[in-house]
Short mmCIF file of C-alpha atoms in Angstrom, two decimals:
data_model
loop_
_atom_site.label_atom_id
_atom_site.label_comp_id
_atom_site.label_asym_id
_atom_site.label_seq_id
_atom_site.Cartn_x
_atom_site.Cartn_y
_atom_site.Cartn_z
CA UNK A 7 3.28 -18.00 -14.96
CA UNK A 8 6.29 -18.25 -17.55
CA UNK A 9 8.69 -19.66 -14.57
CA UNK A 10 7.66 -23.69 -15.21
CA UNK A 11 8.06 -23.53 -18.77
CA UNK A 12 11.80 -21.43 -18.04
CA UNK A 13 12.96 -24.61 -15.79
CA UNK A 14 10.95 -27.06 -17.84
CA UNK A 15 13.44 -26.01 -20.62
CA UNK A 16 17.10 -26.08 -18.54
CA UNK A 17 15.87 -29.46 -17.02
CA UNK A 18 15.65 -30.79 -20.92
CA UNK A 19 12.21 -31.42 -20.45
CA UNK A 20 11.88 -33.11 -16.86
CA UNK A 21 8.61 -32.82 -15.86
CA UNK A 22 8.91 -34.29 -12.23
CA UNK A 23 12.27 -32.68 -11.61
CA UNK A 24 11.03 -29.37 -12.60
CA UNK A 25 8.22 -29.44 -10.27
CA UNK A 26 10.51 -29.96 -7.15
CA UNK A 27 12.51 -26.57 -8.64
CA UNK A 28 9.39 -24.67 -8.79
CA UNK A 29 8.70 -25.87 -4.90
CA UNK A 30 12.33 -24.95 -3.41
CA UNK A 31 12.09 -21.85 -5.64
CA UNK A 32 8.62 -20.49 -4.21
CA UNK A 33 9.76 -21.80 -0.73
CA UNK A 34 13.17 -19.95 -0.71
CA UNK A 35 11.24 -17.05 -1.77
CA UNK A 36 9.06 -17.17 1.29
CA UNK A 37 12.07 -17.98 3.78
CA UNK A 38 13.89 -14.68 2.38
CA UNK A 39 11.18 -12.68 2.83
CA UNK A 40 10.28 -14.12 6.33
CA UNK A 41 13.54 -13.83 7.69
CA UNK A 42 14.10 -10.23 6.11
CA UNK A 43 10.80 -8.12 6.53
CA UNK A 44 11.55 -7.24 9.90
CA UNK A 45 14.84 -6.23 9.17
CA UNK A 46 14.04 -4.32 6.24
CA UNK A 47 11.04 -2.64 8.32
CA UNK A 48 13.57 -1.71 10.81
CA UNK A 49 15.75 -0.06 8.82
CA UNK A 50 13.13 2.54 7.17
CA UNK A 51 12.16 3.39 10.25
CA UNK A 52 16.12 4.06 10.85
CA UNK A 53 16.95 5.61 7.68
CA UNK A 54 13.43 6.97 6.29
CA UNK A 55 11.41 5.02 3.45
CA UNK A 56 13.15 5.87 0.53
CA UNK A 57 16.45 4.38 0.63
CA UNK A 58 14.99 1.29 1.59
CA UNK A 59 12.21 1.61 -1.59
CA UNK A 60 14.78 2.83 -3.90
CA UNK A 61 17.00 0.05 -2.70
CA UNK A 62 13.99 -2.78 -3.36
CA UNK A 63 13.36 -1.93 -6.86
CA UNK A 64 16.85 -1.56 -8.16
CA UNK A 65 17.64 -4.75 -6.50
CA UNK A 66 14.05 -6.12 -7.88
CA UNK A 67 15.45 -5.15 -11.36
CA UNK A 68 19.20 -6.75 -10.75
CA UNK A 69 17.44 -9.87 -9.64
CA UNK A 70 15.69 -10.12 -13.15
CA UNK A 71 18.95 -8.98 -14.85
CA UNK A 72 20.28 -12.36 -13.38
CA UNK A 73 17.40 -14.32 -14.01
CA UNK A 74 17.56 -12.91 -18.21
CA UNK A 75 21.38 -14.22 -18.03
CA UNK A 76 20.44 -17.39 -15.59
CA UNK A 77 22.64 -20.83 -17.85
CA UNK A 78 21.38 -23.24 -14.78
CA UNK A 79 19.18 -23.89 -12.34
CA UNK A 80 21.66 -22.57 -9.75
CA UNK A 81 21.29 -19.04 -11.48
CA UNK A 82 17.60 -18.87 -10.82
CA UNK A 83 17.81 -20.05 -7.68
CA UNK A 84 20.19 -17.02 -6.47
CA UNK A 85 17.78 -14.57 -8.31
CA UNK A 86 14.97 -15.62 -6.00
CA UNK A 87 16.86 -15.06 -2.91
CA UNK A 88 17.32 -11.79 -3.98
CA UNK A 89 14.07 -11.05 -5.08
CA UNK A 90 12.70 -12.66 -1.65
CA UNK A 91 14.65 -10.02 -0.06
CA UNK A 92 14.05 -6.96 -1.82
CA UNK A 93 9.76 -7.88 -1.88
CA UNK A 94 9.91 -7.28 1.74
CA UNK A 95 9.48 -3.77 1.00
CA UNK A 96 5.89 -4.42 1.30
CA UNK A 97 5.66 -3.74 4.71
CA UNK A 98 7.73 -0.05 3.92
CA UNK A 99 5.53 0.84 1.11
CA UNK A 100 2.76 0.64 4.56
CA UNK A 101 4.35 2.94 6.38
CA UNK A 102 5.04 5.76 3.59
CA UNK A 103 1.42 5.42 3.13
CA UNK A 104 1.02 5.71 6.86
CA UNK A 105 3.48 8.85 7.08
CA UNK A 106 1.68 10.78 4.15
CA UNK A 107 -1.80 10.25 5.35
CA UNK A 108 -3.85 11.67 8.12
CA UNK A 109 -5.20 8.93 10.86
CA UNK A 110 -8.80 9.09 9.55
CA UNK A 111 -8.40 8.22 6.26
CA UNK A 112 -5.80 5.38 6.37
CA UNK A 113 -8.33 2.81 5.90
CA UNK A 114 -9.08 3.98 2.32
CA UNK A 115 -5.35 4.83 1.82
CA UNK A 116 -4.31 0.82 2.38
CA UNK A 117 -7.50 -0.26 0.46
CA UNK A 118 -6.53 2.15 -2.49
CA UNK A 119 -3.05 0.95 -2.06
CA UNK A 120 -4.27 -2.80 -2.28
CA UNK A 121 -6.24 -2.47 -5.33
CA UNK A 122 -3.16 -0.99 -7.16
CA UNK A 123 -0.97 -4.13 -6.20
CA UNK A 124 -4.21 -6.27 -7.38
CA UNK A 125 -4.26 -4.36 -10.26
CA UNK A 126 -0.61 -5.04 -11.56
CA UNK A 127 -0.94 -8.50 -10.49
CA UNK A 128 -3.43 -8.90 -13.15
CA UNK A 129 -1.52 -6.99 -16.02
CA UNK A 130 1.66 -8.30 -15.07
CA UNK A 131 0.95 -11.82 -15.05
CA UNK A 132 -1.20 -11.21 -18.16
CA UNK A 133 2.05 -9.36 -20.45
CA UNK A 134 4.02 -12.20 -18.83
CA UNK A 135 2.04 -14.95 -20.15
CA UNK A 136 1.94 -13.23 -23.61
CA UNK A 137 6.05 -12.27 -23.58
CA UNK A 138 6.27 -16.57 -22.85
CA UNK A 139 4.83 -17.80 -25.76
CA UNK A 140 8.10 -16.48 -27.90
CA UNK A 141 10.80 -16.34 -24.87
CA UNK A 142 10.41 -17.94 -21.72
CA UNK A 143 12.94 -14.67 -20.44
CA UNK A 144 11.07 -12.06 -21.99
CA UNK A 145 8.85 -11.55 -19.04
CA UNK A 146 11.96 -11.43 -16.68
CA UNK A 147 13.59 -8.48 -19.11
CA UNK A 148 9.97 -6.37 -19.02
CA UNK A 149 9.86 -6.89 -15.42
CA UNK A 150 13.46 -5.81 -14.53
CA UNK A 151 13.45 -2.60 -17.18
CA UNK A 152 10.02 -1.87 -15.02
CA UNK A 153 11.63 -1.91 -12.03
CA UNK A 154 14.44 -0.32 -13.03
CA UNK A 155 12.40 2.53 -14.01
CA UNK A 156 10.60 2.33 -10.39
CA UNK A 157 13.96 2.63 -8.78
CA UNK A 158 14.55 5.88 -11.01
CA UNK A 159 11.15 7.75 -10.04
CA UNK A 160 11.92 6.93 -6.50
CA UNK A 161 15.63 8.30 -7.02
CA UNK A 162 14.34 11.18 -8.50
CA UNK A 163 10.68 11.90 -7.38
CA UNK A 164 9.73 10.40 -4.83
CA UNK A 165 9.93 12.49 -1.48
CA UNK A 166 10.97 10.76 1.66
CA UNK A 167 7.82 11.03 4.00
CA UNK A 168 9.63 10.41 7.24
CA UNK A 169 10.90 13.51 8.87
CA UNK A 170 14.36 12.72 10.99
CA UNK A 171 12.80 13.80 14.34
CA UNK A 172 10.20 10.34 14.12
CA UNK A 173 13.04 8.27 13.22
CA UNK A 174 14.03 5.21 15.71
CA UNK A 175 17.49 3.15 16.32
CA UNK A 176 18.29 0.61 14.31
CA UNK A 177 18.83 -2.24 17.29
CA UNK A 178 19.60 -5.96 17.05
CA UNK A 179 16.12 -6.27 19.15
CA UNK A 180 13.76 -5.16 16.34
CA UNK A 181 14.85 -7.10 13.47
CA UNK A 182 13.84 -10.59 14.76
CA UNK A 183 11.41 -12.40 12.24
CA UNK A 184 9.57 -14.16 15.65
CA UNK A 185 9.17 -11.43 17.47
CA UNK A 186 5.82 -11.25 16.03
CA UNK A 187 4.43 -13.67 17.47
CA UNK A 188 5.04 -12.42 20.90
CA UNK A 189 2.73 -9.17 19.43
CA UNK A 190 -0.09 -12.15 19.04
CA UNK A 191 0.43 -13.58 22.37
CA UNK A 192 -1.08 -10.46 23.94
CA UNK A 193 -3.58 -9.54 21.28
CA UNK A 194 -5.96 -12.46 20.99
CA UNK A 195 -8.09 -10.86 18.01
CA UNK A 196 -4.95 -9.58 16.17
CA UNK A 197 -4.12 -13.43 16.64
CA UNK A 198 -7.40 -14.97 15.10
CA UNK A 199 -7.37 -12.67 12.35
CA UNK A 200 -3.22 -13.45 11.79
CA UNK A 201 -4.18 -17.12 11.69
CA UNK A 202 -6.70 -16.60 9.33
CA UNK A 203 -4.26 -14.99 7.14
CA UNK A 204 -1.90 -17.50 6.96
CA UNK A 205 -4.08 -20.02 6.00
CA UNK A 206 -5.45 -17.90 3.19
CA UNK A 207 -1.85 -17.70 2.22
CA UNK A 208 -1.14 -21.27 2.14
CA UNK A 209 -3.90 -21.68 -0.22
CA UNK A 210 -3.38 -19.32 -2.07
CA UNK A 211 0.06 -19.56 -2.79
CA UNK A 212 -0.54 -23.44 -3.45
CA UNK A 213 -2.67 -22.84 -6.45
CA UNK A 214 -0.33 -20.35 -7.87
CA UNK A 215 2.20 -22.42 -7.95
CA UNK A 216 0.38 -25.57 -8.98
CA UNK A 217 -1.56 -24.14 -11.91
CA UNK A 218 1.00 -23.21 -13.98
CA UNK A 219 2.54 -26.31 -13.70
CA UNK A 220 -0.69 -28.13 -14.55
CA UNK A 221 -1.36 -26.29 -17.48
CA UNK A 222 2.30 -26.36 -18.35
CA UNK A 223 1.96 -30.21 -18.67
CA UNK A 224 -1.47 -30.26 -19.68
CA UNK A 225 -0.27 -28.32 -22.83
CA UNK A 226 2.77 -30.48 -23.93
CA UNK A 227 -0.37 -33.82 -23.40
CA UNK A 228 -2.22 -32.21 -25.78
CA UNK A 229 0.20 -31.45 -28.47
CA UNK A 230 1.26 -34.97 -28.22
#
């Protein structure tokens, strides 16, 4: 939520240009991710889970590192590339929860996992909002020392749940971002319910990204 006010400030106060920053910002996100889950996907199932976690949260906490030191634009704009790429870990953090849990009781495994994530969403935008009101950074600091100490417990805790006897080849074959939709070709329902998805998705994502920015400006009326 802090992440209009943060460009709103290096664009001296450019309301129309920092909208079109917030826009390439949440889109380059997406593309990162996009092009990278498969890849990063493929390569737990090469290596086993915890390189590849231990690998997303340190990088999660040098992109905020970068972000805390961004002077332009240009700055923030590398940081989300980097975070795009290290959140595709998403799909990883599936399949540990896969490996560690018998067949029958995956459902409630993924739902448990789910309400965690929802969970931190709603404390971490919450102690971001608060660190913003004295330094539009602040949040980016909390959230890379918190990742930072993520990356530690899986360095030093976390047990890698893929035995080397399951593991596959890392080929060129399994890293493509489209081959996906080859998957939905031949599964109809999985299809419907992918659609469905990605709508949800796009309107989701639009309102995060265009409330802040209304209330952002809606502020700065009122004060005037």
């Amino acid at each position: 939520p802090v992440l209009p006010s943060l460009i709103l400030q290096m664009q001296c106060g450019d309301a129309s240009g920092a909208s079109h920053w917030v826009g390439l910002f949440g889109t380059v996100w997406a593309i990162m991710q996009f092009a990278t889950m498969a890849s990063v996907g493929a390569l737990s199932d090469a290596i086993g889970r915890r390189p590849v976690m231990r690998l997303s949260m340190f990088g999660q906490a040098i992109n905020y590192t970068i972000i805390g030191f961004a002077p332009n634009l240009w700055w923030l704009l590398v940081g989300q590339v980097i975070s795009g790429v290290t959140s595709s870990s998403v799909s990883t953090a599936m399949a540990y929860v896969a490996d560690v849990t018998a067949p029958n009781k995956r459902a409630a495994a993924f739902g448990a996992l789910s309400a965690v994530v929802g969970l931190g969403f709603m404390i971490g935008r919450g102690l971001g909002g608060v660190l913003g009101q004295f330094e539009p950074k602040a949040p980016f600091w909390m959230a890379g020392a918190l990742s930072g100490l993520n990356g530690l417990y899986g360095l030093f805790v976390l047990p890698e749940s893929l035995p080397r006897d399951k593991r596959v080849k890392f080929t060129l074959a399994r890293i493509n971002p489209f081959a996906s939709l080859v998957f939905f070709r031949t599964r109809p329902n999985v299809r419907w319910l992918a659609i469905v998805k990605f709508l949800n998705d796009i309107a989701f994502l639009s309102y995060q990204y265009a409330f802040p920015l209304y209330a952002l400006y809606r502020y700065h009326w009122e004060k005037k």
